[in-house]
Amino acid sequence: MTGTSLAGHPFGTTVTADTLRQTFSPLTQWEDKYRALIMLGKQLPALPEEIKQRTTEIPGCENRVWLGHDRLPDGSLHFYGDSEGRIVRGLLAVLLTAVEGQPASLLREQDPLALFDELGLRVQLSASRNQGLAALAAAVQQAARQA
């Protein structure tokens, strides 16, 4: 997509899958998970308007969502994104944690949404939010195929 070294975030580096497991595993009520998602989304830096191009907007999501990527010199992929919705920003943060810095070959083989299932996040989502997650996962896999 476009060169976006400015689109940094802590997901996949400072915030890892293990960090998310520690955050979400003790939470049994959906309301608590919802609050944790919102707090997670607050850590996602807003993308500059020039990055929010039509080519990175993901259709099929409940809120407007942008997802882009860069291929790094080592062949891994850097993903970045933003959303207008608080809960969707949190869901995007979980996705970024799962896919950030992964090699394209691994992303082609794995389900980008497996971490959501492990954390118990997809079962309580509305059909439209699950549809949006599926669209985001498809965008990740498309990026991996193009890399």
Short mmCIF file of N, CA and C in Angstrom, two decimals:
data_model
loop_
_atom_site.label_atom_id
_atom_site.label_comp_id
_atom_site.label_asym_id
_atom_site.label_seq_id
_atom_site.Cartn_x
_atom_site.Cartn_y
_atom_site.Cartn_z
N MET A 1 0.86 -1.17 0.00
CA MET A 1 0.00 0.00 0.00
C MET A 1 0.90 1.23 0.00
N THR A 2 0.73 2.13 0.90
CA THR A 2 1.55 3.34 0.91
C THR A 2 2.58 3.25 2.01
N GLY A 3 3.69 3.95 1.84
CA GLY A 3 4.71 3.97 2.88
C GLY A 3 4.20 4.71 4.10
N THR A 4 4.16 4.04 5.23
CA THR A 4 3.55 4.63 6.42
C THR A 4 4.36 4.37 7.66
N SER A 5 5.61 4.72 7.62
CA SER A 5 6.42 4.50 8.81
C SER A 5 5.89 5.29 9.99
N LEU A 6 5.03 6.29 9.73
CA LEU A 6 4.43 7.07 10.81
C LEU A 6 3.29 6.32 11.49
N ALA A 7 2.82 5.27 10.88
CA ALA A 7 1.65 4.55 11.42
C ALA A 7 2.09 3.51 12.43
N GLY A 8 2.82 3.93 13.43
CA GLY A 8 3.26 3.02 14.47
C GLY A 8 2.19 2.79 15.52
N HIS A 9 2.30 1.69 16.23
CA HIS A 9 1.37 1.34 17.30
C HIS A 9 2.03 0.30 18.19
N PRO A 10 1.50 0.09 19.38
CA PRO A 10 2.14 -0.86 20.30
C PRO A 10 1.71 -2.31 20.10
N PHE A 11 0.84 -2.58 19.15
CA PHE A 11 0.24 -3.91 19.03
C PHE A 11 1.15 -4.86 18.26
N GLY A 12 1.39 -6.01 18.88
CA GLY A 12 2.29 -7.00 18.31
C GLY A 12 3.71 -6.83 18.82
N THR A 13 3.98 -5.71 19.48
CA THR A 13 5.32 -5.46 20.04
C THR A 13 5.19 -5.32 21.56
N THR A 14 4.71 -4.18 22.02
CA THR A 14 4.50 -3.97 23.46
C THR A 14 3.27 -4.74 23.94
N VAL A 15 2.19 -4.63 23.20
CA VAL A 15 0.97 -5.39 23.49
C VAL A 15 1.04 -6.66 22.64
N THR A 16 1.17 -7.79 23.32
CA THR A 16 1.33 -9.08 22.63
C THR A 16 0.10 -9.97 22.87
N ALA A 17 0.09 -11.10 22.20
CA ALA A 17 -0.99 -12.07 22.42
C ALA A 17 -1.00 -12.50 23.89
N ASP A 18 0.17 -12.68 24.49
CA ASP A 18 0.23 -13.06 25.90
C ASP A 18 -0.34 -11.95 26.79
N THR A 19 -0.03 -10.71 26.47
CA THR A 19 -0.58 -9.58 27.22
C THR A 19 -2.10 -9.61 27.17
N LEU A 20 -2.64 -9.85 25.97
CA LEU A 20 -4.10 -9.90 25.82
C LEU A 20 -4.69 -11.08 26.57
N ARG A 21 -4.01 -12.21 26.56
CA ARG A 21 -4.50 -13.37 27.32
C ARG A 21 -4.58 -13.04 28.80
N GLN A 22 -3.56 -12.35 29.32
CA GLN A 22 -3.56 -11.96 30.73
C GLN A 22 -4.68 -10.96 31.04
N THR A 23 -4.97 -10.09 30.09
CA THR A 23 -6.01 -9.08 30.28
C THR A 23 -7.40 -9.70 30.23
N PHE A 24 -7.65 -10.56 29.25
CA PHE A 24 -9.00 -11.05 29.00
C PHE A 24 -9.35 -12.35 29.73
N SER A 25 -8.36 -13.19 30.08
CA SER A 25 -8.70 -14.49 30.67
C SER A 25 -9.46 -14.38 31.99
N PRO A 26 -9.17 -13.42 32.87
CA PRO A 26 -9.96 -13.35 34.11
C PRO A 26 -11.36 -12.74 33.93
N LEU A 27 -11.62 -12.17 32.77
CA LEU A 27 -12.90 -11.49 32.55
C LEU A 27 -13.96 -12.50 32.10
N THR A 28 -15.02 -12.62 32.88
CA THR A 28 -16.06 -13.58 32.54
C THR A 28 -17.32 -12.89 32.01
N GLN A 29 -17.50 -11.63 32.32
CA GLN A 29 -18.69 -10.90 31.87
C GLN A 29 -18.36 -10.13 30.59
N TRP A 30 -19.30 -10.16 29.65
CA TRP A 30 -19.09 -9.46 28.39
C TRP A 30 -18.88 -7.97 28.62
N GLU A 31 -19.55 -7.38 29.57
CA GLU A 31 -19.40 -5.95 29.84
C GLU A 31 -17.95 -5.62 30.21
N ASP A 32 -17.31 -6.51 30.97
CA ASP A 32 -15.91 -6.29 31.34
C ASP A 32 -15.00 -6.41 30.12
N LYS A 33 -15.29 -7.38 29.26
CA LYS A 33 -14.51 -7.53 28.02
C LYS A 33 -14.71 -6.32 27.12
N TYR A 34 -15.93 -5.83 27.06
CA TYR A 34 -16.26 -4.66 26.26
C TYR A 34 -15.44 -3.46 26.73
N ARG A 35 -15.40 -3.24 28.05
CA ARG A 35 -14.60 -2.14 28.60
C ARG A 35 -13.12 -2.32 28.29
N ALA A 36 -12.63 -3.55 28.41
CA ALA A 36 -11.22 -3.82 28.10
C ALA A 36 -10.92 -3.54 26.63
N LEU A 37 -11.85 -3.88 25.75
CA LEU A 37 -11.67 -3.59 24.32
C LEU A 37 -11.60 -2.09 24.08
N ILE A 38 -12.47 -1.34 24.73
CA ILE A 38 -12.48 0.12 24.57
C ILE A 38 -11.15 0.70 25.06
N MET A 39 -10.65 0.23 26.20
CA MET A 39 -9.37 0.71 26.72
C MET A 39 -8.23 0.35 25.77
N LEU A 40 -8.29 -0.83 25.20
CA LEU A 40 -7.28 -1.26 24.24
C LEU A 40 -7.31 -0.35 23.01
N GLY A 41 -8.50 -0.05 22.54
CA GLY A 41 -8.66 0.82 21.37
C GLY A 41 -8.11 2.21 21.59
N LYS A 42 -8.11 2.67 22.84
CA LYS A 42 -7.57 4.00 23.14
C LYS A 42 -6.06 4.06 22.93
N GLN A 43 -5.41 2.89 22.92
CA GLN A 43 -3.96 2.85 22.69
C GLN A 43 -3.61 2.89 21.20
N LEU A 44 -4.61 2.78 20.35
CA LEU A 44 -4.38 2.78 18.90
C LEU A 44 -4.30 4.23 18.42
N PRO A 45 -3.13 4.66 17.95
CA PRO A 45 -3.03 6.04 17.48
C PRO A 45 -3.90 6.27 16.24
N ALA A 46 -4.51 7.44 16.17
CA ALA A 46 -5.32 7.79 15.01
C ALA A 46 -4.42 7.91 13.78
N LEU A 47 -4.92 7.43 12.66
CA LEU A 47 -4.19 7.58 11.41
C LEU A 47 -4.38 8.99 10.87
N PRO A 48 -3.34 9.57 10.30
CA PRO A 48 -3.50 10.86 9.64
C PRO A 48 -4.49 10.74 8.48
N GLU A 49 -5.18 11.82 8.21
CA GLU A 49 -6.20 11.81 7.16
C GLU A 49 -5.65 11.37 5.80
N GLU A 50 -4.41 11.72 5.49
CA GLU A 50 -3.87 11.35 4.18
C GLU A 50 -3.69 9.85 4.03
N ILE A 51 -3.59 9.12 5.14
CA ILE A 51 -3.46 7.67 5.07
C ILE A 51 -4.84 7.01 4.90
N LYS A 52 -5.86 7.68 5.39
CA LYS A 52 -7.21 7.13 5.28
C LYS A 52 -7.73 7.30 3.85
N GLN A 53 -7.11 6.58 2.97
CA GLN A 53 -7.50 6.63 1.56
C GLN A 53 -8.57 5.59 1.29
N ARG A 54 -9.27 5.77 0.24
CA ARG A 54 -10.30 4.81 -0.16
C ARG A 54 -9.72 3.40 -0.31
N THR A 55 -8.48 3.29 -0.72
CA THR A 55 -7.90 1.96 -0.94
C THR A 55 -7.70 1.18 0.35
N THR A 56 -7.69 1.86 1.49
CA THR A 56 -7.49 1.15 2.74
C THR A 56 -8.77 1.05 3.57
N GLU A 57 -9.88 1.61 3.09
CA GLU A 57 -11.13 1.48 3.83
C GLU A 57 -11.72 0.10 3.56
N ILE A 58 -12.12 -0.57 4.63
CA ILE A 58 -12.62 -1.94 4.52
C ILE A 58 -14.14 -1.90 4.43
N PRO A 59 -14.69 -2.38 3.32
CA PRO A 59 -16.15 -2.43 3.21
C PRO A 59 -16.73 -3.55 4.06
N GLY A 60 -17.98 -3.40 4.46
CA GLY A 60 -18.66 -4.46 5.19
C GLY A 60 -18.56 -4.34 6.70
N CYS A 61 -17.99 -3.26 7.19
CA CYS A 61 -17.86 -3.07 8.62
C CYS A 61 -18.95 -2.14 9.13
N GLU A 62 -19.32 -2.31 10.39
CA GLU A 62 -20.37 -1.52 11.02
C GLU A 62 -19.98 -0.04 11.08
N ASN A 63 -18.73 0.23 11.43
CA ASN A 63 -18.17 1.58 11.44
C ASN A 63 -17.15 1.67 10.32
N ARG A 64 -16.79 2.89 9.95
CA ARG A 64 -15.72 3.04 8.97
C ARG A 64 -14.43 2.52 9.59
N VAL A 65 -13.72 1.69 8.84
CA VAL A 65 -12.48 1.08 9.29
C VAL A 65 -11.46 1.15 8.16
N TRP A 66 -10.25 1.52 8.53
CA TRP A 66 -9.15 1.56 7.58
C TRP A 66 -8.09 0.57 8.02
N LEU A 67 -7.57 -0.19 7.08
CA LEU A 67 -6.50 -1.14 7.35
C LEU A 67 -5.53 -1.09 6.19
N GLY A 68 -4.28 -0.88 6.50
CA GLY A 68 -3.25 -0.87 5.48
C GLY A 68 -2.06 -1.68 5.94
N HIS A 69 -1.11 -1.82 5.05
CA HIS A 69 0.09 -2.58 5.39
C HIS A 69 1.28 -2.11 4.58
N ASP A 70 2.44 -2.40 5.09
CA ASP A 70 3.71 -2.21 4.38
C ASP A 70 4.48 -3.51 4.50
N ARG A 71 5.20 -3.84 3.47
CA ARG A 71 6.11 -4.99 3.54
C ARG A 71 7.45 -4.48 4.04
N LEU A 72 7.96 -5.09 5.09
CA LEU A 72 9.22 -4.69 5.68
C LEU A 72 10.38 -5.38 4.95
N PRO A 73 11.59 -4.84 5.07
CA PRO A 73 12.73 -5.43 4.35
C PRO A 73 12.95 -6.92 4.64
N ASP A 74 12.59 -7.37 5.85
CA ASP A 74 12.79 -8.79 6.18
C ASP A 74 11.66 -9.68 5.65
N GLY A 75 10.71 -9.09 4.92
CA GLY A 75 9.61 -9.86 4.34
C GLY A 75 8.38 -9.94 5.22
N SER A 76 8.48 -9.47 6.45
CA SER A 76 7.30 -9.47 7.33
C SER A 76 6.41 -8.29 6.97
N LEU A 77 5.20 -8.28 7.50
CA LEU A 77 4.25 -7.23 7.19
C LEU A 77 3.95 -6.37 8.41
N HIS A 78 3.94 -5.06 8.19
CA HIS A 78 3.53 -4.09 9.21
C HIS A 78 2.12 -3.65 8.84
N PHE A 79 1.19 -3.86 9.76
CA PHE A 79 -0.19 -3.45 9.56
C PHE A 79 -0.49 -2.22 10.42
N TYR A 80 -1.38 -1.40 9.94
CA TYR A 80 -1.82 -0.21 10.67
C TYR A 80 -3.29 0.00 10.36
N GLY A 81 -3.99 0.67 11.25
CA GLY A 81 -5.40 0.88 11.00
C GLY A 81 -6.02 1.88 11.94
N ASP A 82 -7.29 2.14 11.70
CA ASP A 82 -8.05 3.09 12.49
C ASP A 82 -9.53 2.82 12.25
N SER A 83 -10.35 3.31 13.14
CA SER A 83 -11.80 3.19 13.00
C SER A 83 -12.46 4.36 13.69
N GLU A 84 -13.67 4.66 13.26
CA GLU A 84 -14.45 5.72 13.90
C GLU A 84 -15.15 5.23 15.16
N GLY A 85 -15.28 3.93 15.33
CA GLY A 85 -16.00 3.37 16.47
C GLY A 85 -15.08 2.93 17.59
N ARG A 86 -15.47 3.19 18.84
CA ARG A 86 -14.63 2.84 19.99
C ARG A 86 -14.42 1.34 20.11
N ILE A 87 -15.49 0.58 20.03
CA ILE A 87 -15.36 -0.87 20.17
C ILE A 87 -14.62 -1.47 18.97
N VAL A 88 -14.85 -0.92 17.80
CA VAL A 88 -14.18 -1.41 16.60
C VAL A 88 -12.69 -1.11 16.67
N ARG A 89 -12.31 0.02 17.25
CA ARG A 89 -10.89 0.32 17.44
C ARG A 89 -10.25 -0.75 18.34
N GLY A 90 -10.97 -1.19 19.37
CA GLY A 90 -10.47 -2.25 20.23
C GLY A 90 -10.34 -3.57 19.50
N LEU A 91 -11.32 -3.90 18.69
CA LEU A 91 -11.26 -5.13 17.90
C LEU A 91 -10.09 -5.06 16.91
N LEU A 92 -9.91 -3.89 16.32
CA LEU A 92 -8.79 -3.70 15.40
C LEU A 92 -7.46 -3.86 16.13
N ALA A 93 -7.38 -3.38 17.36
CA ALA A 93 -6.16 -3.53 18.16
C ALA A 93 -5.84 -5.01 18.40
N VAL A 94 -6.85 -5.82 18.66
CA VAL A 94 -6.64 -7.26 18.84
C VAL A 94 -6.13 -7.87 17.53
N LEU A 95 -6.74 -7.49 16.41
CA LEU A 95 -6.30 -8.01 15.11
C LEU A 95 -4.86 -7.61 14.84
N LEU A 96 -4.52 -6.35 15.08
CA LEU A 96 -3.15 -5.90 14.85
C LEU A 96 -2.17 -6.68 15.72
N THR A 97 -2.56 -6.98 16.95
CA THR A 97 -1.70 -7.76 17.84
C THR A 97 -1.43 -9.14 17.24
N ALA A 98 -2.45 -9.73 16.64
CA ALA A 98 -2.33 -11.08 16.08
C ALA A 98 -1.48 -11.13 14.81
N VAL A 99 -1.49 -10.05 14.02
CA VAL A 99 -0.85 -10.14 12.69
C VAL A 99 0.41 -9.29 12.52
N GLU A 100 0.62 -8.34 13.40
CA GLU A 100 1.75 -7.41 13.24
C GLU A 100 3.09 -8.14 13.21
N GLY A 101 3.90 -7.79 12.20
CA GLY A 101 5.27 -8.31 12.11
C GLY A 101 5.39 -9.75 11.68
N GLN A 102 4.29 -10.36 11.30
CA GLN A 102 4.32 -11.77 10.88
C GLN A 102 4.76 -11.87 9.42
N PRO A 103 5.46 -12.95 9.07
CA PRO A 103 5.79 -13.15 7.66
C PRO A 103 4.53 -13.48 6.86
N ALA A 104 4.53 -13.07 5.61
CA ALA A 104 3.37 -13.30 4.74
C ALA A 104 3.02 -14.77 4.66
N SER A 105 4.03 -15.64 4.62
CA SER A 105 3.76 -17.08 4.51
C SER A 105 2.96 -17.58 5.70
N LEU A 106 3.26 -17.11 6.89
CA LEU A 106 2.51 -17.53 8.09
C LEU A 106 1.10 -16.97 8.06
N LEU A 107 0.95 -15.72 7.64
CA LEU A 107 -0.38 -15.10 7.59
C LEU A 107 -1.28 -15.79 6.57
N ARG A 108 -0.69 -16.33 5.50
CA ARG A 108 -1.50 -17.06 4.51
C ARG A 108 -2.03 -18.36 5.08
N GLU A 109 -1.31 -18.94 6.05
CA GLU A 109 -1.67 -20.25 6.60
C GLU A 109 -2.55 -20.19 7.84
N GLN A 110 -2.47 -19.11 8.60
CA GLN A 110 -3.20 -19.06 9.87
C GLN A 110 -4.45 -18.21 9.76
N ASP A 111 -5.39 -18.44 10.66
CA ASP A 111 -6.62 -17.66 10.74
C ASP A 111 -6.31 -16.39 11.52
N PRO A 112 -6.44 -15.22 10.90
CA PRO A 112 -6.16 -13.97 11.61
C PRO A 112 -7.08 -13.73 12.81
N LEU A 113 -8.18 -14.47 12.87
CA LEU A 113 -9.15 -14.27 13.95
C LEU A 113 -9.05 -15.30 15.06
N ALA A 114 -8.06 -16.19 15.00
CA ALA A 114 -7.93 -17.24 16.01
C ALA A 114 -7.76 -16.65 17.41
N LEU A 115 -7.05 -15.54 17.54
CA LEU A 115 -6.86 -14.92 18.85
C LEU A 115 -8.20 -14.43 19.43
N PHE A 116 -9.09 -13.96 18.58
CA PHE A 116 -10.42 -13.53 19.05
C PHE A 116 -11.16 -14.70 19.70
N ASP A 117 -11.10 -15.86 19.07
CA ASP A 117 -11.76 -17.05 19.62
C ASP A 117 -11.11 -17.47 20.93
N GLU A 118 -9.78 -17.43 20.96
CA GLU A 118 -9.06 -17.81 22.17
C GLU A 118 -9.43 -16.90 23.35
N LEU A 119 -9.64 -15.61 23.06
CA LEU A 119 -9.99 -14.64 24.10
C LEU A 119 -11.49 -14.60 24.40
N GLY A 120 -12.28 -15.37 23.66
CA GLY A 120 -13.72 -15.39 23.87
C GLY A 120 -14.42 -14.12 23.43
N LEU A 121 -13.90 -13.49 22.38
CA LEU A 121 -14.45 -12.20 21.96
C LEU A 121 -15.50 -12.30 20.86
N ARG A 122 -15.46 -13.32 20.03
CA ARG A 122 -16.39 -13.36 18.89
C ARG A 122 -17.79 -13.83 19.26
N VAL A 123 -17.90 -14.60 20.33
CA VAL A 123 -19.20 -15.21 20.64
C VAL A 123 -20.27 -14.18 21.01
N GLN A 124 -19.88 -13.05 21.57
CA GLN A 124 -20.86 -12.05 21.99
C GLN A 124 -21.05 -10.91 20.99
N LEU A 125 -20.29 -10.93 19.91
CA LEU A 125 -20.39 -9.85 18.94
C LEU A 125 -21.64 -9.99 18.08
N SER A 126 -22.17 -8.87 17.66
CA SER A 126 -23.32 -8.88 16.77
C SER A 126 -22.91 -9.47 15.42
N ALA A 127 -23.90 -9.87 14.65
CA ALA A 127 -23.63 -10.43 13.32
C ALA A 127 -22.89 -9.42 12.45
N SER A 128 -23.26 -8.15 12.55
CA SER A 128 -22.61 -7.14 11.70
C SER A 128 -21.15 -6.93 12.13
N ARG A 129 -20.87 -6.99 13.42
CA ARG A 129 -19.46 -6.87 13.87
C ARG A 129 -18.66 -8.09 13.45
N ASN A 130 -19.25 -9.27 13.54
CA ASN A 130 -18.56 -10.47 13.07
C ASN A 130 -18.30 -10.40 11.57
N GLN A 131 -19.24 -9.85 10.83
CA GLN A 131 -19.06 -9.67 9.39
C GLN A 131 -17.91 -8.71 9.13
N GLY A 132 -17.82 -7.65 9.91
CA GLY A 132 -16.72 -6.71 9.78
C GLY A 132 -15.38 -7.36 10.09
N LEU A 133 -15.33 -8.19 11.14
CA LEU A 133 -14.10 -8.92 11.46
C LEU A 133 -13.69 -9.84 10.32
N ALA A 134 -14.66 -10.49 9.71
CA ALA A 134 -14.36 -11.37 8.58
C ALA A 134 -13.78 -10.56 7.42
N ALA A 135 -14.30 -9.36 7.20
CA ALA A 135 -13.77 -8.49 6.15
C ALA A 135 -12.34 -8.07 6.46
N LEU A 136 -12.06 -7.77 7.72
CA LEU A 136 -10.70 -7.41 8.12
C LEU A 136 -9.75 -8.60 7.94
N ALA A 137 -10.20 -9.79 8.34
CA ALA A 137 -9.37 -11.00 8.18
C ALA A 137 -9.09 -11.26 6.70
N ALA A 138 -10.08 -11.06 5.85
CA ALA A 138 -9.89 -11.25 4.42
C ALA A 138 -8.87 -10.24 3.87
N ALA A 139 -8.90 -9.00 4.38
CA ALA A 139 -7.93 -7.99 3.96
C ALA A 139 -6.52 -8.37 4.37
N VAL A 140 -6.36 -8.94 5.56
CA VAL A 140 -5.04 -9.39 6.03
C VAL A 140 -4.54 -10.50 5.12
N GLN A 141 -5.38 -11.46 4.83
CA GLN A 141 -4.96 -12.57 3.99
C GLN A 141 -4.67 -12.13 2.56
N GLN A 142 -5.43 -11.16 2.07
CA GLN A 142 -5.16 -10.61 0.73
C GLN A 142 -3.79 -9.92 0.71
N ALA A 143 -3.48 -9.17 1.77
CA ALA A 143 -2.17 -8.51 1.87
C ALA A 143 -1.06 -9.55 1.88
N ALA A 144 -1.27 -10.65 2.59
CA ALA A 144 -0.27 -11.72 2.65
C ALA A 144 -0.08 -12.38 1.30
N ARG A 145 -1.16 -12.55 0.55
CA ARG A 145 -1.05 -13.15 -0.79
C ARG A 145 -0.31 -12.22 -1.75
N GLN A 146 -0.49 -10.91 -1.59
CA GLN A 146 0.16 -9.95 -2.48
C GLN A 146 1.64 -9.76 -2.14
N ALA A 147 2.03 -10.07 -0.92
CA ALA A 147 3.41 -9.81 -0.49
C ALA A 147 4.39 -10.77 -1.13
#
